[in-house]
Amino acid sequence: MNDHLSGQRFETVAIHAGQEPDPVTGAVVPPIHQVSTYKQDGVGGLRGGYEYSRSANPTRTALEENLAALEGGGRGLAFASGLAAEDCLLRTVLSPGDHLVIPNDAYGGTFRLIAKVVERWGVSWSVADTGDPASVREALRPETRLIWVETPSNPLLGITDIALIADLARTAGARLVVDNTFASPYLQQPLALGADVVVHSTTKYLGGHSDVVGGALVTSDAALAEELAFHQNAMGAVAGPFDAWLVMRGIKTLAVRMDRHSANAARVVEALQAHRRVSRVYYPGLPSHPGHETAAKQMRDFGGMVSFQVVGGESAAVEVCNRTRLFTLGESLGGVESLIEHPGRMTHASVSGSALEVPGDLVRLSVGIEAVDDLLADLTQALG
Ligand SMILES: *Cc1c(COP(=O)(O)O)cnc(C)c1O
């Protein structure tokens, strides 16, 4: 990390960490090092440790240093997708016979990776309501090595008290991993609250422009970081140089984007709550949300994700998704443009029939940073 950044604030770190002007040309933005291999000055004479781009690439290094700084961690690792990052973490810390606890509203892809892939290698798992410490305690076994937390969760915006579950994990001899994708490091810093590892889909708010797929791990545990880095190289699902550059470019505006996402979402929530065709709104910023106090304690603001249930059941919810014009019907989230989707049939189709199934009348919004009055007008016309 750049030493002159120590003590500086998030917005400054986001723009500068890992990104000194290029020593040769003075370019203020790190170049895209679109290269696979590096000239050695005699056998083993590496320049700056670079040997082969799966092992390390300067553009990826810049992003990884930046991510570590943003999360207040010792080491960041960038991957080809959020799921590639998760796979690397799971296969690094778990062995056959081990057990992990997963949340009852985990991202569908996370659930699929654990239940359909990792389980085949002799790892078992239990589902818990991570918002309720008693439920987590009940799910623990002597062989539990990992507790997985997503807060706010996807798509029900459930809130987990990170510090509380971190204590529980420590007592149980398990590691706590927090998927920080929905909050981003600007709104929430799980490592400072006791988490061992932070996971990101950088595809979402960190990239922020719906133009790249990527993932990341950040940890302050130096020994674990070494193991993760070994597996990152051994398994090979690294972020390519252009993808790393795009995520870095997105991160420079993360703070201003998250402020606007949060402000717009608060207005959307207000409008939805007042609408007669909306039966329930899920947003941690609402005082009536069961996790509101915890969210207020561990988050700077409440973010841009909003879910709601539509009066009239599943077909009415699908209809609303089909009728918006400005909110684009699509999966993913966290970009500058507003998106709408039906989790039951789209992002969470893979958890259908499991303990993680979501209500059929649920609609999820990724509230973008457009003019909020245009967003409200679109939702009003779509709800009819
Ligand atoms: C999208 C997402 C992932 C998976 O990331 P990919 O980049 O799509 O592989 C994991 N967790 C959450 C919360 C997500 O939204």
Short mmCIF file of C-alpha atoms and ligand atoms in Angstrom, two decimals:
data_model
loop_
_atom_site.label_atom_id
_atom_site.label_comp_id
_atom_site.label_asym_id
_atom_site.label_seq_id
_atom_site.Cartn_x
_atom_site.Cartn_y
_atom_site.Cartn_z
CA MET A 1 0.00 0.00 0.00
CA ASN A 2 1.16 3.56 -0.66
CA ASP A 3 2.60 4.80 2.64
CA HIS A 4 1.50 8.40 2.09
CA LEU A 5 -2.13 7.22 2.19
CA SER A 6 -2.04 5.99 5.77
CA GLY A 7 -4.64 7.83 7.79
CA GLN A 8 -6.42 9.18 4.74
CA ARG A 9 -10.10 8.84 4.16
CA PHE A 10 -11.98 6.29 2.09
CA GLU A 11 -12.63 8.51 -0.95
CA THR A 12 -8.91 9.37 -1.19
CA VAL A 13 -7.75 5.79 -0.72
CA ALA A 14 -10.22 4.60 -3.39
CA ILE A 15 -8.61 6.89 -5.96
CA HIS A 16 -4.96 6.47 -5.01
CA ALA A 17 -4.19 3.18 -3.24
CA GLY A 18 -2.05 0.89 -5.39
CA GLN A 19 -1.96 3.52 -8.12
CA GLU A 20 1.19 5.63 -8.13
CA PRO A 21 1.72 7.52 -11.41
CA ASP A 22 3.64 5.31 -13.87
CA PRO A 23 7.37 5.69 -13.05
CA VAL A 24 8.39 5.74 -16.74
CA THR A 25 5.81 8.04 -18.34
CA GLY A 26 4.05 9.70 -15.41
CA ALA A 27 0.67 8.39 -16.65
CA VAL A 28 -1.72 9.07 -13.77
CA VAL A 29 -3.70 5.91 -14.46
CA PRO A 30 -1.96 2.51 -14.24
CA PRO A 31 -1.55 1.00 -17.72
CA ILE A 32 -3.39 -2.15 -18.79
CA HIS A 33 -0.49 -4.60 -18.83
CA GLN A 34 -1.98 -6.87 -21.50
CA VAL A 35 0.82 -9.41 -21.32
CA SER A 36 1.32 -13.05 -20.37
CA THR A 37 5.07 -13.25 -19.68
CA TYR A 38 8.01 -11.05 -18.62
CA LYS A 39 11.64 -10.81 -19.72
CA GLN A 40 13.99 -12.13 -17.08
CA ASP A 41 17.38 -10.47 -16.52
CA GLY A 42 19.23 -13.78 -16.47
CA VAL A 43 17.58 -16.98 -15.27
CA GLY A 44 15.39 -16.17 -12.26
CA GLY A 45 16.15 -12.43 -12.52
CA LEU A 46 12.60 -11.18 -12.24
CA ARG A 47 11.73 -7.49 -12.45
CA GLY A 48 9.44 -6.64 -9.54
CA GLY A 49 8.61 -10.33 -9.03
CA TYR A 50 6.71 -10.63 -12.33
CA GLU A 51 7.16 -13.95 -14.08
CA TYR A 52 3.87 -15.04 -15.66
CA SER A 53 0.48 -13.28 -15.57
CA ARG A 54 -1.51 -16.05 -13.88
CA SER A 55 0.87 -15.70 -10.91
CA ALA A 56 0.96 -11.89 -10.98
CA ASN A 57 0.26 -9.01 -13.34
CA PRO A 58 0.96 -5.34 -12.52
CA THR A 59 -2.57 -4.16 -13.39
CA ARG A 60 -4.06 -6.86 -11.18
CA THR A 61 -1.55 -6.02 -8.43
CA ALA A 62 -2.73 -2.39 -8.51
CA LEU A 63 -6.35 -3.52 -8.07
CA GLU A 64 -5.44 -6.04 -5.37
CA GLU A 65 -3.57 -3.39 -3.34
CA ASN A 66 -6.49 -1.03 -3.80
CA LEU A 67 -9.03 -3.62 -2.61
CA ALA A 68 -6.92 -4.46 0.44
CA ALA A 69 -6.75 -0.77 1.35
CA LEU A 70 -10.51 -0.24 0.87
CA GLU A 71 -11.42 -3.11 3.19
CA GLY A 72 -8.69 -2.24 5.69
CA GLY A 73 -7.10 -5.65 5.07
CA GLY A 74 -3.54 -6.83 4.61
CA ARG A 75 -4.01 -8.54 1.28
CA GLY A 76 -6.45 -8.46 -1.63
CA LEU A 77 -6.79 -11.06 -4.38
CA ALA A 78 -8.69 -10.46 -7.63
CA PHE A 79 -10.51 -13.20 -9.53
CA ALA A 80 -12.35 -13.76 -12.80
CA SER A 81 -15.74 -13.66 -11.03
CA GLY A 82 -17.26 -13.53 -7.57
CA LEU A 83 -17.91 -17.26 -7.72
CA ALA A 84 -14.28 -17.93 -8.71
CA ALA A 85 -13.24 -16.02 -5.57
CA GLU A 86 -15.70 -18.04 -3.46
CA ASP A 87 -14.49 -21.32 -4.99
CA CYS A 88 -10.89 -20.42 -4.19
CA LEU A 89 -11.79 -19.58 -0.59
CA LEU A 90 -13.87 -22.72 -0.05
CA ARG A 91 -11.25 -25.05 -1.50
CA THR A 92 -8.47 -23.32 0.45
CA VAL A 93 -10.04 -23.52 3.90
CA LEU A 94 -12.17 -26.69 3.68
CA SER A 95 -11.17 -30.35 3.43
CA PRO A 96 -13.24 -33.52 3.18
CA GLY A 97 -15.07 -34.06 6.49
CA ASP A 98 -15.37 -30.34 7.23
CA HIS A 99 -18.67 -28.54 7.72
CA LEU A 100 -19.82 -24.99 7.03
CA VAL A 101 -22.82 -22.89 7.98
CA ILE A 102 -24.56 -20.96 5.22
CA PRO A 103 -27.27 -18.31 5.48
CA ASN A 104 -30.89 -19.15 4.63
CA ASP A 105 -31.00 -16.38 2.01
CA ALA A 106 -27.56 -16.70 0.42
CA TYR A 107 -26.97 -15.55 -3.14
CA GLY A 108 -28.29 -18.38 -5.34
CA GLY A 109 -24.94 -18.99 -7.02
CA THR A 110 -23.19 -19.29 -3.65
CA PHE A 111 -25.76 -21.88 -2.57
CA ARG A 112 -25.38 -23.77 -5.85
CA LEU A 113 -21.57 -23.80 -5.57
CA ILE A 114 -21.72 -25.22 -2.04
CA ALA A 115 -24.66 -27.63 -2.48
CA LYS A 116 -23.91 -28.93 -5.99
CA VAL A 117 -20.13 -28.68 -6.31
CA VAL A 118 -18.27 -28.42 -2.99
CA GLU A 119 -20.52 -31.00 -1.29
CA ARG A 120 -19.35 -33.63 -3.80
CA TRP A 121 -15.87 -33.33 -2.30
CA GLY A 122 -17.03 -34.50 1.14
CA VAL A 123 -17.88 -31.15 2.71
CA SER A 124 -21.20 -30.87 4.55
CA TRP A 125 -23.26 -27.75 5.27
CA SER A 126 -26.20 -26.53 7.32
CA VAL A 127 -28.51 -23.62 6.75
CA ALA A 128 -29.01 -21.00 9.48
CA ASP A 129 -30.74 -17.67 9.91
CA THR A 130 -27.51 -15.71 10.45
CA GLY A 131 -29.58 -12.76 11.70
CA ASP A 132 -30.36 -14.90 14.75
CA PRO A 133 -27.28 -16.00 16.79
CA ALA A 134 -29.28 -18.86 18.35
CA SER A 135 -29.94 -20.29 14.89
CA VAL A 136 -26.22 -20.12 14.04
CA ARG A 137 -25.25 -21.71 17.36
CA GLU A 138 -27.68 -24.53 16.67
CA ALA A 139 -26.17 -25.17 13.23
CA LEU A 140 -22.59 -25.46 14.55
CA ARG A 141 -20.88 -28.83 14.72
CA PRO A 142 -17.46 -29.84 16.07
CA GLU A 143 -16.24 -30.02 12.45
CA THR A 144 -17.56 -26.56 11.47
CA ARG A 145 -14.69 -24.61 9.89
CA LEU A 146 -16.52 -21.74 8.24
CA ILE A 147 -19.53 -19.52 8.85
CA TRP A 148 -20.76 -17.73 5.73
CA VAL A 149 -22.59 -14.43 6.12
CA GLU A 150 -24.14 -12.14 3.54
CA THR A 151 -25.31 -8.78 4.90
CA PRO A 152 -27.41 -7.17 3.59
CA SER A 153 -28.55 -10.44 2.02
CA ASN A 154 -29.83 -11.16 -1.43
CA PRO A 155 -32.74 -10.75 -2.21
CA LEU A 156 -34.48 -10.32 1.18
CA LEU A 157 -32.09 -7.65 2.56
CA GLY A 158 -31.67 -9.55 5.83
CA ILE A 159 -29.14 -8.09 8.26
CA THR A 160 -26.57 -10.04 10.27
CA ASP A 161 -24.68 -8.58 13.22
CA ILE A 162 -21.11 -9.18 11.99
CA ALA A 163 -19.35 -8.54 15.34
CA LEU A 164 -21.70 -10.91 17.13
CA ILE A 165 -21.25 -13.77 14.66
CA ALA A 166 -17.49 -13.12 14.62
CA ASP A 167 -17.40 -13.80 18.37
CA LEU A 168 -19.44 -16.94 17.86
CA ALA A 169 -17.11 -18.14 15.11
CA ARG A 170 -14.01 -17.50 17.20
CA THR A 171 -15.44 -19.51 20.11
CA ALA A 172 -16.35 -22.35 17.72
CA GLY A 173 -12.90 -22.43 16.11
CA ALA A 174 -14.42 -21.51 12.74
CA ARG A 175 -13.62 -18.67 10.36
CA LEU A 176 -16.15 -15.99 9.49
CA VAL A 177 -16.48 -14.96 5.86
CA VAL A 178 -18.66 -11.99 4.91
CA ASP A 179 -19.97 -11.47 1.38
CA ASN A 180 -19.79 -7.66 1.30
CA THR A 181 -21.11 -7.31 -2.27
CA PHE A 182 -24.36 -5.49 -1.42
CA ALA A 183 -22.82 -2.95 0.96
CA SER A 184 -19.43 -2.39 -0.70
CA PRO A 185 -16.49 -1.37 1.51
CA TYR A 186 -17.71 2.22 1.47
CA LEU A 187 -20.81 1.33 3.48
CA GLN A 188 -19.45 -1.53 5.60
CA GLN A 189 -16.06 -2.91 6.67
CA PRO A 190 -16.43 -6.48 7.93
CA LEU A 191 -12.73 -7.06 8.79
CA ALA A 192 -12.85 -4.25 11.36
CA LEU A 193 -15.89 -5.98 12.89
CA GLY A 194 -14.03 -9.28 13.30
CA ALA A 195 -14.57 -11.13 10.00
CA ASP A 196 -11.63 -13.24 8.78
CA VAL A 197 -12.29 -12.88 5.06
CA VAL A 198 -14.35 -10.55 2.88
CA VAL A 199 -15.74 -11.78 -0.44
CA HIS A 200 -16.86 -9.54 -3.29
CA SER A 201 -18.49 -9.89 -6.61
CA THR A 202 -16.69 -6.86 -8.09
CA THR A 203 -19.18 -7.24 -10.96
CA LYS A 204 -21.61 -5.23 -8.83
CA TYR A 205 -20.97 -1.94 -6.95
CA LEU A 206 -17.17 -2.01 -7.08
CA GLY A 207 -17.14 -2.19 -10.90
CA GLY A 208 -20.35 -0.19 -10.86
CA HIS A 209 -21.00 0.13 -14.61
CA SER A 210 -22.30 -3.31 -15.65
CA ASP A 211 -19.33 -3.76 -17.96
CA VAL A 212 -17.17 -6.35 -16.18
CA VAL A 213 -17.43 -9.64 -14.27
CA GLY A 214 -14.98 -10.08 -11.40
CA GLY A 215 -14.47 -11.16 -7.82
CA ALA A 216 -12.22 -10.55 -4.86
CA LEU A 217 -11.07 -11.84 -1.48
CA VAL A 218 -9.55 -9.65 1.23
CA THR A 219 -8.08 -10.79 4.53
CA SER A 220 -5.85 -9.47 7.31
CA ASP A 221 -4.66 -12.96 8.27
CA ALA A 222 -1.20 -13.14 6.68
CA ALA A 223 -0.95 -16.95 6.84
CA LEU A 224 -4.39 -17.38 5.29
CA ALA A 225 -3.51 -14.79 2.63
CA GLU A 226 -0.49 -16.88 1.63
CA GLU A 227 -2.64 -19.99 1.33
CA LEU A 228 -5.26 -18.15 -0.70
CA ALA A 229 -2.62 -16.69 -3.01
CA PHE A 230 -1.16 -20.17 -3.51
CA HIS A 231 -4.58 -21.54 -4.46
CA GLN A 232 -5.37 -18.50 -6.64
CA ASN A 233 -2.30 -19.33 -8.72
CA ALA A 234 -2.71 -23.11 -8.52
CA MET A 235 -6.38 -22.97 -9.61
CA GLY A 236 -5.90 -20.06 -12.00
CA ALA A 237 -9.25 -18.20 -12.09
CA VAL A 238 -7.53 -14.80 -11.97
CA ALA A 239 -8.86 -11.43 -13.12
CA GLY A 240 -7.50 -10.49 -16.54
CA PRO A 241 -5.65 -7.16 -16.89
CA PHE A 242 -8.45 -5.29 -18.68
CA ASP A 243 -11.06 -6.56 -16.22
CA ALA A 244 -8.85 -5.52 -13.30
CA TRP A 245 -8.44 -2.08 -14.88
CA LEU A 246 -12.21 -1.67 -15.35
CA VAL A 247 -12.89 -2.53 -11.70
CA MET A 248 -10.22 -0.06 -10.60
CA ARG A 249 -11.76 2.63 -12.77
CA GLY A 250 -15.17 1.93 -11.22
CA ILE A 251 -13.82 2.08 -7.68
CA LYS A 252 -12.63 5.69 -8.09
CA THR A 253 -16.27 6.87 -7.97
CA LEU A 254 -17.56 4.25 -5.52
CA ALA A 255 -18.16 6.69 -2.66
CA VAL A 256 -20.17 9.22 -4.67
CA ARG A 257 -22.12 6.45 -6.40
CA MET A 258 -23.02 4.72 -3.12
CA ASP A 259 -24.21 8.00 -1.61
CA ARG A 260 -26.54 8.53 -4.59
CA HIS A 261 -27.66 4.86 -4.73
CA SER A 262 -28.59 5.09 -1.03
CA ALA A 263 -30.40 8.43 -1.35
CA ASN A 264 -32.38 7.27 -4.41
CA ALA A 265 -33.27 3.97 -2.75
CA ALA A 266 -34.62 5.78 0.31
CA ARG A 267 -36.99 7.79 -1.93
CA VAL A 268 -38.05 4.67 -3.84
CA VAL A 269 -38.79 2.88 -0.55
CA GLU A 270 -40.92 5.79 0.60
CA ALA A 271 -42.96 5.66 -2.62
CA LEU A 272 -43.36 1.87 -2.54
CA GLN A 273 -44.55 1.92 1.05
CA ALA A 274 -47.28 4.38 0.13
CA HIS A 275 -48.45 2.31 -2.87
CA ARG A 276 -51.60 0.22 -2.46
CA ARG A 277 -50.29 -2.55 -4.78
CA VAL A 278 -47.22 -3.13 -2.59
CA SER A 279 -47.80 -5.40 0.40
CA ARG A 280 -44.32 -5.36 1.93
CA VAL A 281 -41.04 -3.50 1.40
CA TYR A 282 -37.65 -4.95 2.37
CA TYR A 283 -35.02 -2.28 3.09
CA PRO A 284 -32.67 -2.11 6.10
CA GLY A 285 -33.12 1.66 6.27
CA LEU A 286 -36.71 1.21 7.39
CA PRO A 287 -37.08 1.53 11.19
CA SER A 288 -39.59 -1.36 10.98
CA HIS A 289 -36.95 -3.68 9.44
CA PRO A 290 -35.91 -6.24 12.10
CA GLY A 291 -32.23 -5.60 11.36
CA HIS A 292 -32.48 -1.82 11.23
CA GLU A 293 -30.59 -1.11 14.46
CA THR A 294 -27.78 -3.49 13.57
CA ALA A 295 -27.55 -2.05 10.07
CA ALA A 296 -27.44 1.48 11.45
CA LYS A 297 -24.61 0.41 13.77
CA GLN A 298 -22.41 -1.37 11.21
CA MET A 299 -23.22 0.47 7.96
CA ARG A 300 -22.59 4.08 6.89
CA ASP A 301 -25.86 4.09 4.91
CA PHE A 302 -28.32 1.46 3.70
CA GLY A 303 -27.39 1.02 0.04
CA GLY A 304 -29.24 0.80 -3.25
CA MET A 305 -30.97 -2.60 -3.09
CA VAL A 306 -34.70 -2.76 -2.41
CA SER A 307 -37.11 -5.71 -2.58
CA PHE A 308 -40.88 -5.67 -2.31
CA GLN A 309 -43.88 -7.97 -2.52
CA VAL A 310 -46.69 -7.19 -4.92
CA VAL A 311 -50.39 -7.56 -4.14
CA GLY A 312 -51.82 -10.21 -6.47
CA GLY A 313 -49.12 -12.87 -6.18
CA GLU A 314 -46.49 -14.15 -8.57
CA SER A 315 -48.21 -13.18 -11.83
CA ALA A 316 -48.66 -9.60 -10.60
CA ALA A 317 -44.98 -9.43 -9.62
CA VAL A 318 -43.90 -10.73 -13.03
CA GLU A 319 -46.20 -8.20 -14.69
CA VAL A 320 -44.57 -5.29 -12.81
CA CYS A 321 -41.14 -6.54 -13.97
CA ASN A 322 -42.38 -6.62 -17.57
CA ARG A 323 -43.90 -3.12 -17.43
CA THR A 324 -41.06 -0.88 -16.27
CA ARG A 325 -39.35 1.17 -18.98
CA LEU A 326 -36.49 2.90 -17.19
CA PHE A 327 -35.78 0.05 -14.75
CA THR A 328 -34.24 -2.49 -17.12
CA LEU A 329 -35.37 -6.09 -16.69
CA GLY A 330 -32.19 -7.99 -16.00
CA GLU A 331 -30.09 -9.94 -13.53
CA SER A 332 -27.12 -8.49 -11.68
CA LEU A 333 -27.06 -5.27 -9.68
CA GLY A 334 -24.90 -2.40 -8.51
CA GLY A 335 -24.50 -0.54 -11.82
CA VAL A 336 -25.29 3.13 -12.43
CA GLU A 337 -28.47 2.11 -14.28
CA SER A 338 -31.56 0.88 -12.43
CA LEU A 339 -32.50 -2.78 -12.83
CA ILE A 340 -35.59 -4.78 -11.93
CA GLU A 341 -35.94 -8.56 -11.67
CA HIS A 342 -38.08 -11.41 -10.40
CA PRO A 343 -35.76 -13.40 -8.06
CA GLY A 344 -37.94 -16.53 -8.00
CA ARG A 345 -37.66 -17.00 -11.77
CA MET A 346 -34.33 -15.30 -12.42
CA THR A 347 -31.41 -14.88 -9.97
CA HIS A 348 -32.76 -17.35 -7.43
CA ALA A 349 -34.23 -20.01 -9.70
CA SER A 350 -31.39 -22.31 -8.56
CA VAL A 351 -32.66 -22.32 -4.94
CA SER A 352 -36.23 -23.21 -5.89
CA GLY A 353 -37.50 -26.08 -3.73
CA SER A 354 -34.68 -25.63 -1.17
CA ALA A 355 -34.70 -23.99 2.27
CA LEU A 356 -33.58 -20.84 0.48
CA GLU A 357 -36.62 -20.48 -1.78
CA VAL A 358 -37.85 -16.86 -2.09
CA PRO A 359 -41.49 -15.65 -2.23
CA GLY A 360 -43.07 -15.79 -5.72
CA ASP A 361 -44.54 -12.30 -5.40
CA LEU A 362 -41.13 -10.76 -4.70
CA VAL A 363 -39.58 -8.11 -6.96
CA ARG A 364 -35.99 -6.90 -6.53
CA LEU A 365 -34.71 -3.48 -7.54
CA SER A 366 -31.16 -2.33 -8.00
CA VAL A 367 -31.79 1.40 -7.69
CA GLY A 368 -29.41 3.29 -9.97
CA ILE A 369 -28.14 6.85 -9.88
CA GLU A 370 -30.52 8.37 -12.44
CA ALA A 371 -32.73 11.34 -11.45
CA VAL A 372 -34.90 9.89 -8.73
CA ASP A 373 -38.10 11.56 -9.98
CA ASP A 374 -37.76 9.66 -13.27
CA LEU A 375 -37.34 6.41 -11.33
CA LEU A 376 -40.42 7.12 -9.21
CA ALA A 377 -42.50 7.94 -12.29
CA ASP A 378 -41.48 4.66 -13.93
CA LEU A 379 -42.33 2.55 -10.88
CA THR A 380 -45.67 4.29 -10.46
CA GLN A 381 -46.69 3.59 -14.05
CA ALA A 382 -45.50 -0.04 -13.82
CA LEU A 383 -47.46 -0.68 -10.61
CA GLY A 384 -50.54 0.81 -12.29
C1 LIG B 1 -23.32 -11.63 -8.03
C2 LIG B 1 -23.04 -12.09 -6.65
C3 LIG B 1 -22.12 -13.11 -6.39
C4 LIG B 1 -21.41 -13.88 -7.50
O1 LIG B 1 -20.56 -13.06 -8.24
P1 LIG B 1 -20.25 -13.27 -9.82
O2 LIG B 1 -19.35 -12.12 -10.11
O3 LIG B 1 -21.55 -13.21 -10.53
O4 LIG B 1 -19.59 -14.58 -9.96
C5 LIG B 1 -21.88 -13.44 -5.08
N1 LIG B 1 -22.52 -12.84 -4.07
C6 LIG B 1 -23.42 -11.86 -4.27
C7 LIG B 1 -24.10 -11.23 -3.11
C8 LIG B 1 -23.72 -11.46 -5.57
O5 LIG B 1 -24.63 -10.51 -5.77
#
